[in-house]
XYZ file of C-alpha atoms in Angstrom:
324
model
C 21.949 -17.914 17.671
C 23.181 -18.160 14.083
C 20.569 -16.206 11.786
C 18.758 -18.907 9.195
C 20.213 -19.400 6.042
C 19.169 -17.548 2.881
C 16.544 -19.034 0.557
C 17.198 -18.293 -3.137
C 14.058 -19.537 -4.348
C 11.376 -16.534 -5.277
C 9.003 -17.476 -2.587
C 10.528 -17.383 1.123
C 7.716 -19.363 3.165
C 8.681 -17.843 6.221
C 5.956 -19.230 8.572
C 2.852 -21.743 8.729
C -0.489 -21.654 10.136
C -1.537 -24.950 8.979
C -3.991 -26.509 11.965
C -3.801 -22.947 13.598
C -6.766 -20.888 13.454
C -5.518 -17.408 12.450
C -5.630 -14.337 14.395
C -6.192 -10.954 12.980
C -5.818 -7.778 14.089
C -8.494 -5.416 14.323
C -8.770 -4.087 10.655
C -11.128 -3.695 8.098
C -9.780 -5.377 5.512
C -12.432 -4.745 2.425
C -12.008 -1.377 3.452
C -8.161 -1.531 3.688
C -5.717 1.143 1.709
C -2.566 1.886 0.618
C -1.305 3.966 3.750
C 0.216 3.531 7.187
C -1.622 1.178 9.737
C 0.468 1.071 13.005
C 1.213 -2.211 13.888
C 3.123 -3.737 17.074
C 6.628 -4.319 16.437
C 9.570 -2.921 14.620
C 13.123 -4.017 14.804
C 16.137 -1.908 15.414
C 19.687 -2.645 14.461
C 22.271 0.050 15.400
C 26.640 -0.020 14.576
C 29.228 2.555 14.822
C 31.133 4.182 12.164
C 34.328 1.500 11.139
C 32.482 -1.455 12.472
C 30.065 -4.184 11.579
C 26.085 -4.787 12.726
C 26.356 -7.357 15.062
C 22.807 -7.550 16.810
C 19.349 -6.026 16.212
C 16.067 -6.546 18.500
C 12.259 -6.290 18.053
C 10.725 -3.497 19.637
C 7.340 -1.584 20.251
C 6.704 0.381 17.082
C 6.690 3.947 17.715
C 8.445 7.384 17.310
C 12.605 7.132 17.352
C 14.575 9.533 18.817
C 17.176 11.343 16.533
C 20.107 14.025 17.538
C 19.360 17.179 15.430
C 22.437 17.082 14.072
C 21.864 13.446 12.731
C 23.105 12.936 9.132
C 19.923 11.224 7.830
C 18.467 15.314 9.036
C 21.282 17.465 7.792
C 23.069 15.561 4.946
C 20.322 13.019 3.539
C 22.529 10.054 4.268
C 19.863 7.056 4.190
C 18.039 5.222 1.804
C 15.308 2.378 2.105
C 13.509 -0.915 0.736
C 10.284 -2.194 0.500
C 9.012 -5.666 0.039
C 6.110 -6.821 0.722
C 4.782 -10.515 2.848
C 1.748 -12.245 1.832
C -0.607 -14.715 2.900
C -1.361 -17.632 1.192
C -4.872 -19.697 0.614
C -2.640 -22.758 2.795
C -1.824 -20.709 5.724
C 1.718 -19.444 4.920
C 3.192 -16.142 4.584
C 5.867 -15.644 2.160
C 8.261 -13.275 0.978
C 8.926 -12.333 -2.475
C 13.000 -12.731 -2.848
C 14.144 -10.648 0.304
C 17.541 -11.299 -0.645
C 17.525 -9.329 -3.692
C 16.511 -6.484 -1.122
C 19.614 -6.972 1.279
C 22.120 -6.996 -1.877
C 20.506 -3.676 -3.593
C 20.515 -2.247 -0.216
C 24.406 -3.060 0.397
C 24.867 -1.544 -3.037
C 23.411 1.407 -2.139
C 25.483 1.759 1.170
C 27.860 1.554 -0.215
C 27.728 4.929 -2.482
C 26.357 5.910 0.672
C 29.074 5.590 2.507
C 27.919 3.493 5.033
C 27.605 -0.007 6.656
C 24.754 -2.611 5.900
C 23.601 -5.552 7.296
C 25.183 -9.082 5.840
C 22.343 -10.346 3.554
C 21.929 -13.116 6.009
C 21.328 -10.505 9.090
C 18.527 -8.350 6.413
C 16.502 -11.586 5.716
C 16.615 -12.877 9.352
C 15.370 -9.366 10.388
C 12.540 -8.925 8.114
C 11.343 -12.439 8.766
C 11.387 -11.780 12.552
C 9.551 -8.181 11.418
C 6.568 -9.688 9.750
C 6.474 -13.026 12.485
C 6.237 -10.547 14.786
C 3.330 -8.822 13.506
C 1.424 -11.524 11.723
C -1.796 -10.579 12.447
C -1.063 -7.732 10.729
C -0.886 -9.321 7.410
C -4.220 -9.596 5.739
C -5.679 -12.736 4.086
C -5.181 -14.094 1.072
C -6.486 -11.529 -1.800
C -7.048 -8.931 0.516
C -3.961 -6.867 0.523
C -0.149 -7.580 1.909
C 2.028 -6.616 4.919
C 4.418 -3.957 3.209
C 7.799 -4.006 4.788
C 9.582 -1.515 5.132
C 14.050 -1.861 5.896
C 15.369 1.549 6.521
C 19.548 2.545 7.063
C 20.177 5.838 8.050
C 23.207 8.137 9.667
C 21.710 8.199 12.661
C 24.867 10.053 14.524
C 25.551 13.266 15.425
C 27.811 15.554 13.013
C 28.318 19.021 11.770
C 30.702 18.890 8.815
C 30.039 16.865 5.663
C 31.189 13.331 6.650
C 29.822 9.928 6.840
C 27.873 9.708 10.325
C 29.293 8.438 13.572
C 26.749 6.027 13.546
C 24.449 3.830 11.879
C 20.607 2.615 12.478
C 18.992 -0.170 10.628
C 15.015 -0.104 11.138
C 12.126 -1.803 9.957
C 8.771 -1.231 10.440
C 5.564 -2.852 8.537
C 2.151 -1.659 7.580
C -0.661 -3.986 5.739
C -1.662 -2.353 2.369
C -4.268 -2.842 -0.217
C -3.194 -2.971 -3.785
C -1.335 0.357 -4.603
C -3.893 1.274 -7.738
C -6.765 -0.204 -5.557
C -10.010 -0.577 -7.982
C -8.327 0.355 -10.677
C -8.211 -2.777 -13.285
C -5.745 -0.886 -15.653
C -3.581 2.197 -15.448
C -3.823 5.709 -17.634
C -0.901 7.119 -17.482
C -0.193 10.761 -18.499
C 3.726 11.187 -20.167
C 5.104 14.436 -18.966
C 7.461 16.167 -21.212
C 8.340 19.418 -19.316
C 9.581 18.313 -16.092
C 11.756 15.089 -14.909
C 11.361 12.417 -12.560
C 14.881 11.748 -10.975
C 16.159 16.106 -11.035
C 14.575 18.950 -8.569
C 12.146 19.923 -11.574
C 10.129 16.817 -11.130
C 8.497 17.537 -8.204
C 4.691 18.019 -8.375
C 4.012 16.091 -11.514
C 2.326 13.364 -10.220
C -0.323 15.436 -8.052
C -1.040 17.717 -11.511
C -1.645 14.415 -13.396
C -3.814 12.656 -11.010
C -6.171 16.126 -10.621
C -6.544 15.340 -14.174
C -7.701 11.765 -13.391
C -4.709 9.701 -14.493
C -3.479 6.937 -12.226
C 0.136 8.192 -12.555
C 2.647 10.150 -14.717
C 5.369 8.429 -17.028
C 8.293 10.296 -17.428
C 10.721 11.155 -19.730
C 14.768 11.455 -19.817
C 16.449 14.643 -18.678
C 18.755 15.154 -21.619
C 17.023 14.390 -24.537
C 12.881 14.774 -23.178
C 12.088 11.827 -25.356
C 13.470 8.240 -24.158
C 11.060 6.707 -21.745
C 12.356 6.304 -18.150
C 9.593 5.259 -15.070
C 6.593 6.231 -13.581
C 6.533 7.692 -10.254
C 7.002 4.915 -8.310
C 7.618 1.486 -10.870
C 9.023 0.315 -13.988
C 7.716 0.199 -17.326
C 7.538 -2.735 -19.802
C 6.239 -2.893 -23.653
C 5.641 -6.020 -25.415
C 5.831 -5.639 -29.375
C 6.029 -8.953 -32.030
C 6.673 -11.056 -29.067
C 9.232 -8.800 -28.127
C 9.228 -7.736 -24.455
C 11.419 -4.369 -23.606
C 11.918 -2.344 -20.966
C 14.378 1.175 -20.217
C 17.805 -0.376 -19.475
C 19.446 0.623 -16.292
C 21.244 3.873 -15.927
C 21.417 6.836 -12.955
C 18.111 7.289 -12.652
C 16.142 4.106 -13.250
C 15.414 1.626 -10.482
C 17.072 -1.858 -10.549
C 13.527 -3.204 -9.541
C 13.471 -6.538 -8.169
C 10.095 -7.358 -9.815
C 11.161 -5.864 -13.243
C 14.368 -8.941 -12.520
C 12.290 -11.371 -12.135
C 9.789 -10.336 -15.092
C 12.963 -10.516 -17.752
C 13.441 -13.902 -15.788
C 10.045 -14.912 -16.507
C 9.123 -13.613 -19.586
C 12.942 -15.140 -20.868
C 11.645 -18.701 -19.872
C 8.164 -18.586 -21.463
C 10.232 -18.126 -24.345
C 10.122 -14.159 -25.173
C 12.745 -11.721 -26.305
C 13.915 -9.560 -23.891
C 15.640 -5.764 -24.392
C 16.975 -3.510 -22.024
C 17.680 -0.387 -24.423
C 16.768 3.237 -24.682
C 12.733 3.183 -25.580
C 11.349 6.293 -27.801
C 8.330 7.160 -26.337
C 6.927 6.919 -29.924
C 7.931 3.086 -29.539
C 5.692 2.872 -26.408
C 2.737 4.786 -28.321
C 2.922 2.079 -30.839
C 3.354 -1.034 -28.582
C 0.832 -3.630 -28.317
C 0.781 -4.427 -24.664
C 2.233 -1.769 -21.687
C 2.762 -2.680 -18.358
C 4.184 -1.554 -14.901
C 5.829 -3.500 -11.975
C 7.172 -2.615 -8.835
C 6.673 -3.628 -5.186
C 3.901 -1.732 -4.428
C 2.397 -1.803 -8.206
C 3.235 -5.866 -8.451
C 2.441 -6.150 -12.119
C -0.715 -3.597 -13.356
C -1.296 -3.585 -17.178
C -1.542 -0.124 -19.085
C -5.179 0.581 -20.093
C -3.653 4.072 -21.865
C -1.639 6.539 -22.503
C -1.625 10.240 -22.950
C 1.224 12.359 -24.681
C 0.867 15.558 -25.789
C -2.912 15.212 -25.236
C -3.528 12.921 -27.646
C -4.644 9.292 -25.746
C -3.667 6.291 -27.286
C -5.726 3.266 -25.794
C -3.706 -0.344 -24.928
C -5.294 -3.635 -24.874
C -4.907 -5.527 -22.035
C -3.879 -9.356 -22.518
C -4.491 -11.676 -19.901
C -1.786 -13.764 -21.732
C 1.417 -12.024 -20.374
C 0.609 -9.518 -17.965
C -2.200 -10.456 -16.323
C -0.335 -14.194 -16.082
C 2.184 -12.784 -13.497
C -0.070 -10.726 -11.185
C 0.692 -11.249 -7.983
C 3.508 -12.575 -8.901
């Protein structure tokens, strides 16, 4: 059976409980977090090295079995997505633009050196991923089913070579809001070490000791141009004026930072990609961060060079798109 075709629109209802009395599963939602909750089903996709992914299945979630040679194990060759399904006050679940997932995820493979699913195989998979584990996702306001699409070298190999073969996996976990309780981020700008280079590591756990939600970091060569946090993009809004880092090596083509420029270009705003002096986010008059897990969380302040500078929140622009 042909997989369905691909929805372009942001919101991909992907099934309806209208009539149906919903099922849960056995979770305590008010007390849900941002962490792993086992759920039933993942799906598994597999292909060998010079061929295409033809056809994937739903299976039990659980452990998977790799070769210790695999090259996901001895040469890092994988990468992932996340997106996330919700559940709407109507009874659908939806999907925020999956098919902005499958493309970044070919692009990636491609650097990768391997083969990805068609976009149309990635969206048909994820829906089947979250339909299959639909009591999993919580109700409306209380969280969302995070999915997660993984591709990996799966095959065995001992030289430094793209792997004999190929998995595709995803698996799913419902997950609060990632800053749960927290109404606006403080965010600590660290200057000495780097987000995307081996000195960044351990930054974030130092910052949050010190009771910031998260550290912003700077660029590698120059230590002054803002870059991301440790897991989303950053926006300032200035004058009406809405900018954000522009895209190079080490910043994430989010698909919620697209589809804020999209958004904030049809309300009518300016929009910059360009190199942002942190001094130019000190001096903003709105900060924000958006990302899968973060979906749009405004800035309540920042700290650099341990002086804090305090942001006001508007409920005109950020606050507009939550949830988003």
């Amino acid at each position: 059976m042909a997989p369905p075709p691909v929805h372009t629109n942001v919101e991909t209802t992907i099934h309806s409980n209208r009539g149906v009395v919903n099922q849960y599963a056995n979770v305590d939602w008010d007390k849900l977090r941002y962490g792993v909750i086992p759920t039933d089903y993942m799906y598994v996709m597999k292909c060998s090295e010079d061929e295409n992914f033809f056809e994937g299945k739903l299976i039990p979630y659980g452990n998977i079995e790799l070769s210790p040679s695999a090259g996901i194990l001895n040469y890092g060759q994988g990468l992932f997505e996340g997106l996330k399904a919700y559940r709407t006050e109507d009874g659908n679940i939806q999907l925020f633009r999956p098919e902005q997932n499958a493309l970044r995820m070919k692009m990636g493979a491609e650097r990768m050196c391997m083969p990805s699913p068609s976009v149309e195989q990635f969206v048909d998979a994820v829906k089947q991923t979250v339909i299959a584990n639909k009591p999993f996702v919580p109700p409306p306001g209380k969280g969302a089913l995070y999915v997660r699409p993984l591709l990996m070298g799966s095959g065995p190999l001992l030289g430094l070579a793209p792997a004999p073969e190929f998995t595709f996996l995803i698996f799913a976990s419902p997950v609060s809001d990632y800053h749960k309780g927290r109404p606006a981020l403080d965010l600590f700008v660290e200057s000495k070490v780097h987000r995307a280079n081996p000195g960044g590591t351990g930054a974030q756990s130092r910052a949050k000791a010190r009771g910031f939600s998260d550290v912003l970091f700077l660029d590698s060569v120059n230590g002054k141009y803002v870059e991301e946090t440790s897991a989303c993009n950053i926006f300032m809004v200035k004058n009406n004026v809405v900018s954000t880092p522009a895209i190079h090596g080490t910043i994430l083509p989010g698909i919620t930072r697209k589809s804020i420029i999209d958004i904030a270009l049809s309300f009518g705003y300016e929009v910059e990609e360009r190199l942002i002096p942190v001094e130019d986010l000190l001096e903003a008059d709105e900060v924000f961060c958006t990302g899968t897990a973060v979906v749009v969380n405004s800035v309540g302040s920042v700290t650099y060079q341990d002086k804090r500078y305090i942001k006001i929140v508007k409920i005109l622009f950020s606050l507009s798109f939550h949830g988003s």
